[in-house]
mmCIF file of C-alpha atoms in Angstrom:
data_model
loop_
_atom_site.group_PDB
_atom_site.id
_atom_site.type_symbol
_atom_site.label_atom_id
_atom_site.label_comp_id
_atom_site.label_asym_id
_atom_site.label_seq_id
_atom_site.Cartn_x
_atom_site.Cartn_y
_atom_site.Cartn_z
ATOM 1 C CA MET A 1 0.052 -0.044 0.018
ATOM 2 C CA ILE A 2 2.855 2.459 0.974
ATOM 3 C CA LYS A 3 4.775 1.484 -2.099
ATOM 4 C CA GLU A 4 1.914 2.194 -4.318
ATOM 5 C CA ILE A 5 1.357 5.662 -2.752
ATOM 6 C CA THR A 6 5.136 6.365 -3.125
ATOM 7 C CA ASN A 7 5.034 5.388 -6.728
ATOM 8 C CA SER A 8 2.069 7.606 -7.374
ATOM 9 C CA ILE A 9 3.601 10.567 -5.788
ATOM 10 C CA LYS A 10 6.964 9.996 -7.881
ATOM 11 C CA ALA A 11 4.955 9.756 -11.099
ATOM 12 C CA ALA A 12 3.029 13.002 -10.358
ATOM 13 C CA LEU A 13 6.231 14.954 -9.351
ATOM 14 C CA TYR A 14 8.047 13.633 -12.513
ATOM 15 C CA GLN A 15 5.120 14.588 -14.714
ATOM 16 C CA ARG A 16 5.155 18.211 -13.195
ATOM 17 C CA VAL A 17 8.968 18.588 -13.506
ATOM 18 C CA SER A 18 9.220 17.121 -16.994
ATOM 19 C CA SER A 19 6.272 19.368 -18.376
ATOM 20 C CA PRO A 20 7.602 22.423 -20.112
ATOM 21 C CA LEU A 21 4.940 24.720 -18.389
ATOM 22 C CA TYR A 22 5.775 23.638 -14.804
ATOM 23 C CA GLY A 23 9.532 23.509 -15.299
ATOM 24 C CA THR A 24 9.644 26.839 -17.040
ATOM 25 C CA TYR A 25 7.576 28.497 -14.244
ATOM 26 C CA ILE A 26 9.732 26.999 -11.513
ATOM 27 C CA CYS A 27 12.856 28.249 -13.107
ATOM 28 C CA SER A 28 11.449 31.617 -13.738
ATOM 29 C CA TRP A 29 10.097 31.813 -10.115
ATOM 30 C CA LEU A 30 13.507 30.838 -8.625
ATOM 31 C CA ILE A 31 15.261 33.463 -10.889
ATOM 32 C CA TYR A 32 12.833 36.138 -10.154
ATOM 33 C CA ASN A 33 12.785 35.635 -6.306
ATOM 34 C CA TRP A 34 16.585 34.917 -5.967
ATOM 35 C CA GLU A 35 16.989 37.447 -3.157
ATOM 36 C CA ALA A 36 14.634 35.244 -1.071
ATOM 37 C CA VAL A 37 15.836 31.957 -2.270
ATOM 38 C CA LEU A 38 19.612 32.194 -1.917
ATOM 39 C CA PRO A 39 19.593 33.316 1.644
ATOM 40 C CA LEU A 40 17.271 30.341 2.447
ATOM 41 C CA ILE A 41 19.673 27.893 0.892
ATOM 42 C CA PHE A 42 23.127 29.357 1.369
ATOM 43 C CA GLY A 43 22.536 31.742 4.250
ATOM 44 C CA SER A 44 24.793 31.703 7.488
ATOM 45 C CA LYS A 45 21.845 32.027 10.003
ATOM 46 C CA VAL A 46 20.120 29.244 11.567
ATOM 47 C CA PHE A 47 17.482 27.387 9.440
ATOM 48 C CA ASP A 48 14.493 28.640 11.449
ATOM 49 C CA GLN A 49 15.595 32.232 11.016
ATOM 50 C CA ARG A 50 16.218 31.885 7.288
ATOM 51 C CA VAL A 51 12.778 30.473 6.964
ATOM 52 C CA ILE A 52 11.312 33.498 8.785
ATOM 53 C CA ASP A 53 13.328 35.859 6.561
ATOM 54 C CA PHE A 54 12.028 33.902 3.483
ATOM 55 C CA LYS A 55 8.524 34.343 4.420
ATOM 56 C CA SER A 56 8.852 37.982 5.273
ATOM 57 C CA LYS A 57 10.398 38.569 1.782
ATOM 58 C CA LEU A 58 7.595 36.794 0.072
ATOM 59 C CA SER A 59 4.880 38.233 2.396
ATOM 60 C CA PRO A 60 5.869 41.306 4.382
ATOM 61 C CA GLU A 61 3.713 42.000 7.400
ATOM 62 C CA ALA A 62 3.183 45.600 6.205
ATOM 63 C CA THR A 63 1.834 44.921 2.732
ATOM 64 C CA GLY A 64 0.851 41.263 2.928
ATOM 65 C CA LEU A 65 1.478 38.793 -0.054
ATOM 66 C CA GLU A 66 3.594 40.135 -2.769
ATOM 67 C CA TYR A 67 1.514 39.152 -5.921
ATOM 68 C CA ASP A 68 4.393 40.160 -8.208
ATOM 69 C CA THR A 69 6.487 37.177 -6.933
ATOM 70 C CA ILE A 70 3.893 34.971 -8.529
ATOM 71 C CA ILE A 71 2.605 36.877 -11.373
ATOM 72 C CA MET A 72 5.911 38.071 -12.990
ATOM 73 C CA PRO A 73 7.397 34.449 -13.164
ATOM 74 C CA LEU A 74 4.023 33.498 -14.725
ATOM 75 C CA VAL A 75 4.422 36.334 -17.371
ATOM 76 C CA ILE A 76 8.034 35.270 -17.859
ATOM 77 C CA THR A 77 7.039 31.724 -18.394
ATOM 78 C CA SER A 78 4.338 32.553 -21.064
ATOM 79 C CA PHE A 79 6.830 34.878 -22.899
ATOM 80 C CA LEU A 80 9.404 32.200 -22.991
ATOM 81 C CA LEU A 81 6.861 29.401 -24.265
ATOM 82 C CA VAL A 82 5.749 31.573 -26.953
ATOM 83 C CA ILE A 83 9.125 32.810 -28.005
ATOM 84 C CA GLN A 84 10.978 29.754 -27.785
ATOM 85 C CA PRO A 85 9.546 27.877 -30.759
ATOM 86 C CA LEU A 86 9.935 30.954 -32.858
ATOM 87 C CA LEU A 87 13.563 31.281 -31.910
ATOM 88 C CA GLN A 88 14.252 27.580 -32.636
ATOM 89 C CA ARG A 89 12.611 27.854 -35.996
ATOM 90 C CA PHE A 90 14.777 31.036 -36.787
ATOM 91 C CA ILE A 91 17.958 29.278 -35.711
ATOM 92 C CA PHE A 92 17.092 26.192 -37.594
ATOM 93 C CA ILE A 93 16.513 28.225 -40.940
ATOM 94 C CA TYR A 94 19.578 30.270 -40.365
ATOM 95 C CA THR A 95 21.732 27.049 -39.794
ATOM 96 C CA GLU A 96 20.317 25.387 -42.904
ATOM 97 C CA TRP A 97 20.835 28.540 -44.902
ATOM 98 C CA ASN A 98 24.400 28.884 -43.734
ATOM 99 C CA ARG A 99 25.172 25.222 -44.580
ATOM 100 C CA SER A 100 23.640 25.599 -48.020
ATOM 101 C CA GLU A 101 25.729 28.628 -48.857
ATOM 102 C CA GLY A 102 28.856 26.874 -47.820
ATOM 103 C CA LEU A 103 28.216 23.898 -50.142
ATOM 104 C CA LYS A 104 27.412 26.273 -52.914
ATOM 105 C CA LYS A 105 30.775 28.111 -52.452
ATOM 106 C CA ARG A 106 32.687 24.824 -52.148
ATOM 107 C CA ASP A 107 31.181 23.482 -55.496
ATOM 108 C CA LYS A 108 31.814 26.900 -57.117
ATOM 109 C CA TYR A 109 35.432 26.707 -56.035
ATOM 110 C CA THR A 110 35.804 23.286 -57.057
ATOM 111 C CA SER A 111 34.544 23.807 -60.434
ATOM 112 C CA GLU A 112 36.604 26.797 -61.110
ATOM 113 C CA THR A 113 39.845 25.102 -59.998
ATOM 114 C CA MET A 114 41.653 23.294 -62.872
ATOM 115 C CA LEU A 115 43.231 19.970 -62.418
ATOM 116 C CA THR A 116 47.068 19.553 -63.147
ATOM 117 C CA LEU A 117 48.311 16.958 -65.686
ATOM 118 C CA GLU A 118 49.536 14.714 -62.857
ATOM 119 C CA GLN A 119 46.190 15.007 -61.112
ATOM 120 C CA SER A 120 44.404 14.121 -64.249
ATOM 121 C CA ASN A 121 46.592 11.119 -64.967
ATOM 122 C CA GLU A 122 46.031 9.923 -61.305
ATOM 123 C CA LEU A 123 42.261 10.391 -61.537
ATOM 124 C CA ARG A 124 42.226 8.528 -64.863
ATOM 125 C CA ALA A 125 44.289 5.735 -63.341
ATOM 126 C CA SER A 126 42.051 5.485 -60.335
ATOM 127 C CA VAL A 127 39.064 5.401 -62.663
ATOM 128 C CA GLN A 128 40.508 2.601 -64.650
ATOM 129 C CA LYS A 129 41.509 0.618 -61.523
ATOM 130 C CA PHE A 130 38.091 1.096 -60.149
ATOM 131 C CA GLN A 131 36.476 0.003 -63.404
ATOM 132 C CA GLN A 132 38.771 -3.017 -63.781
ATOM 133 C CA PHE A 133 37.931 -4.003 -60.069
ATOM 134 C CA HIS A 134 34.283 -3.619 -60.809
ATOM 135 C CA GLN A 135 34.353 -5.743 -63.810
ATOM 136 C CA GLU A 136 36.286 -8.486 -61.699
ATOM 137 C CA VAL A 137 33.729 -8.307 -59.036
ATOM 138 C CA LEU A 138 30.821 -8.610 -61.571
ATOM 139 C CA LYS A 139 32.564 -11.555 -63.178
ATOM 140 C CA ASN A 140 32.940 -13.256 -59.939
ATOM 141 C CA LYS A 141 29.516 -12.660 -58.911
ATOM 142 C CA GLU A 142 28.239 -14.117 -62.327
ATOM 143 C CA GLU A 143 30.368 -17.153 -61.755
ATOM 144 C CA GLU A 144 28.764 -17.578 -58.241
ATOM 145 C CA ILE A 145 25.340 -17.030 -59.561
ATOM 146 C CA SER A 146 25.828 -19.671 -62.216
ATOM 147 C CA GLU A 147 27.237 -22.128 -59.568
ATOM 148 C CA TYR A 148 24.209 -21.296 -57.323
ATOM 149 C CA LYS A 149 21.898 -21.991 -60.219
ATOM 150 C CA ARG A 150 23.586 -25.220 -61.012
ATOM 151 C CA GLN A 151 23.338 -26.355 -57.380
ATOM 152 C CA LEU A 152 19.708 -25.277 -57.184
ATOM 153 C CA GLU A 153 18.808 -27.333 -60.312
ATOM 154 C CA SER A 154 20.501 -30.324 -58.913
ATOM 155 C CA LYS A 155 18.588 -29.845 -55.613
ATOM 156 C CA ASP A 156 15.395 -29.405 -57.527
ATOM 157 C CA ASN A 157 15.999 -32.654 -59.349
ATOM 158 C CA SER A 158 16.785 -34.445 -56.044
ATOM 159 C CA VAL A 159 13.559 -32.886 -54.575
ATOM 160 C CA ASN A 160 11.594 -34.019 -57.593
ATOM 161 C CA SER A 161 12.899 -37.582 -57.392
ATOM 162 C CA ILE A 162 12.185 -37.583 -53.557
ATOM 163 C CA ASN A 163 8.685 -36.363 -54.211
ATOM 164 C CA ASP A 164 8.159 -39.056 -56.805
ATOM 165 C CA SER A 165 9.314 -41.643 -54.352
ATOM 166 C CA ASN A 166 7.103 -40.244 -51.623
ATOM 167 C CA LEU A 167 4.038 -40.324 -54.021
ATOM 168 C CA LYS A 168 4.786 -43.932 -54.736
ATOM 169 C CA LEU A 169 5.149 -44.936 -51.163
ATOM 170 C CA ILE A 170 1.881 -42.981 -50.312
ATOM 171 C CA GLU A 171 0.090 -44.988 -53.039
ATOM 172 C CA GLU A 172 1.557 -48.272 -51.843
ATOM 173 C CA LYS A 173 0.571 -47.274 -48.241
ATOM 174 C CA THR A 174 -3.042 -46.527 -49.304
ATOM 175 C CA GLU A 175 -3.236 -49.751 -51.222
ATOM 176 C CA LEU A 176 -1.903 -51.491 -48.110
ATOM 177 C CA GLU A 177 -4.397 -49.791 -45.887
ATOM 178 C CA SER A 178 -7.257 -50.729 -48.243
ATOM 179 C CA GLU A 179 -6.128 -54.355 -48.186
ATOM 180 C CA LYS A 180 -5.843 -54.218 -44.574
ATOM 181 C CA SER A 181 -9.300 -52.809 -44.139
ATOM 182 C CA ALA A 182 -10.735 -55.403 -46.491
ATOM 183 C CA LEU A 183 -8.976 -58.152 -44.515
ATOM 184 C CA SER A 184 -10.155 -56.770 -41.185
ATOM 185 C CA VAL A 185 -13.812 -56.841 -42.618
ATOM 186 C CA ASP A 186 -13.217 -60.421 -43.690
ATOM 187 C CA LEU A 187 -11.770 -61.327 -40.450
ATOM 188 C CA ALA A 188 -14.654 -59.799 -38.490
ATOM 189 C CA THR A 189 -17.037 -61.633 -40.820
ATOM 190 C CA VAL A 190 -15.237 -64.916 -40.240
ATOM 191 C CA ARG A 191 -15.185 -64.395 -36.550
ATOM 192 C CA GLY A 192 -18.908 -63.624 -36.446
ATOM 193 C CA GLN A 193 -19.598 -66.708 -38.565
ATOM 194 C CA LEU A 194 -17.250 -68.745 -36.243
ATOM 195 C CA ALA A 195 -19.147 -67.395 -33.160
ATOM 196 C CA ASP A 196 -22.475 -68.306 -34.682
ATOM 197 C CA LEU A 197 -21.243 -71.806 -35.459
ATOM 198 C CA GLU A 198 -19.852 -72.085 -32.001
ATOM 199 C CA SER A 199 -23.088 -70.921 -30.453
ATOM 200 C CA ASN A 200 -25.262 -73.224 -32.768
ATOM 201 C CA TYR A 201 -22.671 -76.120 -31.812
ATOM 202 C CA GLN A 202 -23.174 -75.465 -28.226
ATOM 203 C CA ARG A 203 -26.927 -75.149 -28.439
ATOM 204 C CA LEU A 204 -27.144 -78.283 -30.451
ATOM 205 C CA GLY A 205 -24.900 -80.126 -28.036
ATOM 206 C CA LYS A 206 -27.070 -78.901 -25.170
ATOM 207 C CA ILE A 207 -30.241 -79.967 -27.082
ATOM 208 C CA LEU A 208 -28.644 -83.503 -27.661
ATOM 209 C CA SER A 209 -27.541 -83.895 -24.189
ATOM 210 C CA ASN A 210 -30.859 -82.885 -22.831
ATOM 211 C CA SER A 211 -32.585 -85.283 -25.376
ATOM 212 C CA ARG A 212 -30.289 -88.125 -24.289
ATOM 213 C CA ARG A 213 -30.839 -87.467 -20.699
ATOM 214 C CA ALA A 214 -34.657 -87.335 -21.254
ATOM 215 C CA LYS A 215 -34.715 -90.543 -23.084
ATOM 216 C CA ARG A 216 -32.639 -92.269 -20.429
ATOM 217 C CA GLU A 217 -35.089 -90.802 -17.759
ATOM 218 C CA PHE A 218 -38.225 -91.806 -19.434
ATOM 219 C CA THR A 219 -36.785 -95.316 -20.426
ATOM 220 C CA ALA A 220 -35.867 -95.819 -16.771
ATOM 221 C CA ARG A 221 -39.358 -94.661 -15.635
ATOM 222 C CA ILE A 222 -41.152 -97.072 -18.201
ATOM 223 C CA LYS A 223 -39.034 -100.043 -17.259
ATOM 224 C CA SER A 224 -39.728 -99.419 -13.522
ATOM 225 C CA ASN A 225 -43.542 -99.392 -14.253
ATOM 226 C CA ASP A 226 -43.649 -102.164 -16.860
ATOM 227 C CA TRP A 227 -46.507 -103.697 -14.922
ATOM 228 C CA PHE A 228 -48.770 -100.894 -16.422
ATOM 229 C CA VAL A 229 -47.758 -101.099 -19.989
ATOM 230 C CA ASN A 230 -46.756 -103.643 -22.367
ATOM 231 C CA GLY A 231 -43.408 -103.944 -24.302
ATOM 232 C CA SER A 232 -44.768 -102.124 -27.465
ATOM 233 C CA VAL A 233 -45.510 -98.992 -25.283
ATOM 234 C CA ILE A 234 -42.158 -99.089 -23.667
ATOM 235 C CA LYS A 235 -40.612 -99.227 -27.196
ATOM 236 C CA GLU A 236 -42.672 -96.291 -28.594
ATOM 237 C CA LEU A 237 -42.794 -93.934 -25.343
ATOM 238 C CA PRO A 238 -39.325 -92.484 -25.833
ATOM 239 C CA GLN A 239 -40.205 -91.314 -29.343
ATOM 240 C CA LEU A 240 -42.365 -88.607 -27.970
ATOM 241 C CA VAL A 241 -39.452 -87.092 -26.008
ATOM 242 C CA VAL A 242 -36.324 -87.698 -28.217
ATOM 243 C CA LEU A 243 -36.271 -85.184 -30.911
ATOM 244 C CA ASP A 244 -35.285 -87.293 -33.900
ATOM 245 C CA SER A 245 -35.453 -85.390 -37.153
ATOM 246 C CA SER A 246 -36.394 -88.573 -39.017
ATOM 247 C CA LEU A 247 -39.685 -89.148 -37.059
ATOM 248 C CA SER A 248 -42.523 -86.915 -38.107
ATOM 249 C CA SER A 249 -44.972 -85.198 -35.504
ATOM 250 C CA SER A 250 -47.921 -87.196 -36.978
ATOM 251 C CA LYS A 251 -46.076 -90.343 -36.057
ATOM 252 C CA ARG A 252 -45.435 -89.038 -32.657
ATOM 253 C CA ALA A 253 -49.217 -88.215 -32.384
ATOM 254 C CA ALA A 254 -50.091 -91.658 -33.123
ATOM 255 C CA TYR A 255 -47.692 -92.969 -30.453
ATOM 256 C CA LEU A 256 -49.347 -90.758 -28.086
ATOM 257 C CA GLN A 257 -52.766 -91.895 -28.946
ATOM 258 C CA SER A 258 -51.906 -95.490 -28.716
ATOM 259 C CA MET A 259 -50.469 -94.905 -25.318
ATOM 260 C CA LYS A 260 -53.832 -93.170 -24.235
ATOM 261 C CA ASN A 261 -55.725 -95.954 -25.604
ATOM 262 C CA ILE A 262 -54.106 -98.395 -23.120
ATOM 263 C CA SER A 263 -56.136 -97.102 -20.158
ATOM 264 C CA ASN A 264 -58.746 -94.607 -19.144
ATOM 265 C CA ASP A 265 -57.196 -94.035 -15.751
ATOM 266 C CA ILE A 266 -56.951 -90.384 -14.927
ATOM 267 C CA VAL A 267 -53.336 -90.653 -13.661
ATOM 268 C CA TRP A 268 -52.299 -92.463 -16.819
ATOM 269 C CA LEU A 269 -53.866 -89.919 -19.306
ATOM 270 C CA SER A 270 -52.302 -87.072 -17.285
ATOM 271 C CA SER A 271 -48.952 -88.724 -17.417
ATOM 272 C CA CYS A 272 -49.361 -88.987 -21.278
ATOM 273 C CA ASN A 273 -50.044 -85.282 -21.424
ATOM 274 C CA GLU A 274 -46.960 -84.536 -19.210
ATOM 275 C CA ILE A 275 -44.858 -86.509 -21.768
ATOM 276 C CA ALA A 276 -46.279 -84.530 -24.572
ATOM 277 C CA ILE A 277 -45.594 -81.227 -22.899
ATOM 278 C CA HIS A 278 -42.107 -82.271 -22.019
ATOM 279 C CA GLY A 279 -41.572 -83.443 -25.635
ATOM 280 C CA PHE A 280 -42.820 -79.978 -26.846
ATOM 281 C CA SER A 281 -40.341 -78.245 -24.590
ATOM 282 C CA GLN A 282 -37.407 -79.992 -26.369
ATOM 283 C CA VAL A 283 -38.236 -78.866 -29.963
ATOM 284 C CA TRP A 284 -35.202 -77.295 -31.778
ATOM 285 C CA SER A 285 -36.668 -75.634 -34.863
ATOM 286 C CA PHE A 286 -39.561 -73.474 -35.843
ATOM 287 C CA ASN A 287 -41.022 -76.100 -38.189
ATOM 288 C CA MET A 288 -40.829 -78.812 -35.647
ATOM 289 C CA ALA A 289 -42.496 -76.624 -33.139
ATOM 290 C CA ASP A 290 -45.395 -75.723 -35.610
ATOM 291 C CA ASP A 291 -45.849 -79.500 -36.415
ATOM 292 C CA TYR A 292 -45.633 -80.627 -32.745
ATOM 293 C CA PHE A 293 -48.372 -78.023 -31.742
ATOM 294 C CA THR A 294 -50.621 -78.948 -34.660
ATOM 295 C CA GLU A 295 -50.374 -82.726 -34.369
ATOM 296 C CA ILE A 296 -49.898 -83.263 -30.700
ATOM 297 C CA ILE A 297 -50.555 -80.358 -28.383
ATOM 298 C CA ARG A 298 -53.695 -78.719 -29.766
ATOM 299 C CA PRO A 299 -55.750 -81.945 -30.207
ATOM 300 C CA ASN A 300 -55.035 -82.805 -26.434
ATOM 301 C CA LEU A 301 -55.619 -79.425 -24.893
ATOM 302 C CA ASN A 302 -59.083 -80.322 -23.692
ATOM 303 C CA SER A 303 -57.679 -83.335 -21.830
ATOM 304 C CA MET A 304 -55.036 -81.345 -19.953
ATOM 305 C CA ASP A 305 -55.767 -79.903 -16.569
ATOM 306 C CA ASP A 306 -55.316 -76.274 -15.512
ATOM 307 C CA ALA A 307 -51.797 -76.946 -14.072
ATOM 308 C CA GLN A 308 -50.645 -78.764 -17.183
ATOM 309 C CA ILE A 309 -51.820 -75.899 -19.322
ATOM 310 C CA HIS A 310 -50.077 -73.255 -17.065
ATOM 311 C CA ARG A 311 -46.872 -75.445 -17.475
ATOM 312 C CA LEU A 312 -47.471 -75.478 -21.234
ATOM 313 C CA ILE A 313 -47.652 -71.698 -21.419
ATOM 314 C CA ALA A 314 -44.450 -71.505 -19.404
ATOM 315 C CA VAL A 315 -42.762 -73.748 -21.993
ATOM 316 C CA MET A 316 -44.048 -71.720 -24.852
ATOM 317 C CA ASP A 317 -42.550 -68.626 -23.139
ATOM 318 C CA VAL A 318 -39.140 -70.114 -22.370
ATOM 319 C CA ASN A 319 -38.166 -72.010 -25.427
ATOM 320 C CA GLY A 320 -37.157 -69.479 -28.060
ATOM 321 C CA GLN A 321 -37.895 -71.805 -30.958
ATOM 322 C CA ILE A 322 -41.489 -71.809 -29.770
ATOM 323 C CA SER A 323 -41.901 -68.108 -28.793
ATOM 324 C CA GLU A 324 -40.209 -66.538 -31.874
ATOM 325 C CA ARG A 325 -42.227 -68.347 -34.406
ATOM 326 C CA ASN A 326 -44.716 -66.391 -36.724
ATOM 327 C CA ARG A 327 -47.529 -68.540 -35.359
ATOM 328 C CA ALA A 328 -46.337 -68.154 -31.631
ATOM 329 C CA ALA A 329 -48.971 -65.470 -30.689
ATOM 330 C CA ALA A 330 -51.953 -67.390 -32.416
ATOM 331 C CA ASP A 331 -51.052 -70.722 -30.791
ATOM 332 C CA MET A 332 -50.691 -68.898 -27.422
ATOM 333 C CA LYS A 333 -54.111 -67.335 -27.848
ATOM 334 C CA ILE A 334 -55.632 -70.820 -28.543
ATOM 335 C CA VAL A 335 -53.999 -72.400 -25.130
ATOM 336 C CA LYS A 336 -55.249 -69.330 -23.129
ATOM 337 C CA ALA A 337 -58.604 -69.473 -24.730
ATOM 338 C CA THR A 338 -58.891 -73.067 -23.513
ATOM 339 C CA LEU A 339 -57.968 -71.935 -20.112
ATOM 340 C CA GLU A 340 -60.279 -68.905 -20.024
ATOM 341 C CA SER A 341 -63.185 -71.139 -21.292
ATOM 342 C CA ARG A 342 -62.965 -73.395 -18.131
ATOM 343 C CA ALA A 343 -63.022 -70.381 -15.964
ATOM 344 C CA ALA A 344 -66.276 -69.102 -17.495
#
């Protein structure tokens, strides 16, 4: 804070002192009031007495403030500021005129003075030497220019050769990048196909594993209950569950009907429906799902109880080969309509 105030005061004082108006007025005031200023600075009295004498000279007690100590320096300052530019202009004009007259007189004296024979010969020899030197310099410069041109042409040829090589490299790089992009697309396509094949392989493996397990389970169940069915049924029953593409849905429907014809027992008929629902859950294609629903599920909907129909709806929602068919919504509507008709 104090430093900023000090700098501000210094800047203000410098502006006042460097100004022509303030500087001239201060000098005029000091010169006009020299009788009061000199004793204040160089007097032999004590400083307090010198200050009192300084004040009394500027403002006597009898007359008060002497206004001429302020007005006269101001008049002198105004006069100097007005006269000074005129004097500087006059001095400049006089100086230039005096210099011009001196040059004219020198040229006149030089033109009127005749050269001697020796001076003429020396001047002629100097001119010849200067011309010879000038010609040699021009010759050397021409040779340097020719050499520079030759080097420039050589560099231009080198640059053109490099540019051609760069263009070829750029073209080759572009071709390689295009080939790389094409190979990347082909690689991505192959990877996608490979992923699809792996997914299909895993899905088919899972379906095959589930089919084999279901076949073993149902075969075991049939063998453990062979008192209820004959050997023909034991042989035909797994065909409803194992999804063999060589066996049509109509043939499976015939197997199911032959099983139901064995007995009118409610438990037996319900078990046959459970086998049909389980076989429907194992379908692995849209066409197989369509045929299985048309030939086996739909004809036996009325013989299924409510719990079996609810399980059938769950199977149709879970298996994507059933739920993603074009007929999925229509078949689901038929199943739910059967359930709703019973509630009514």
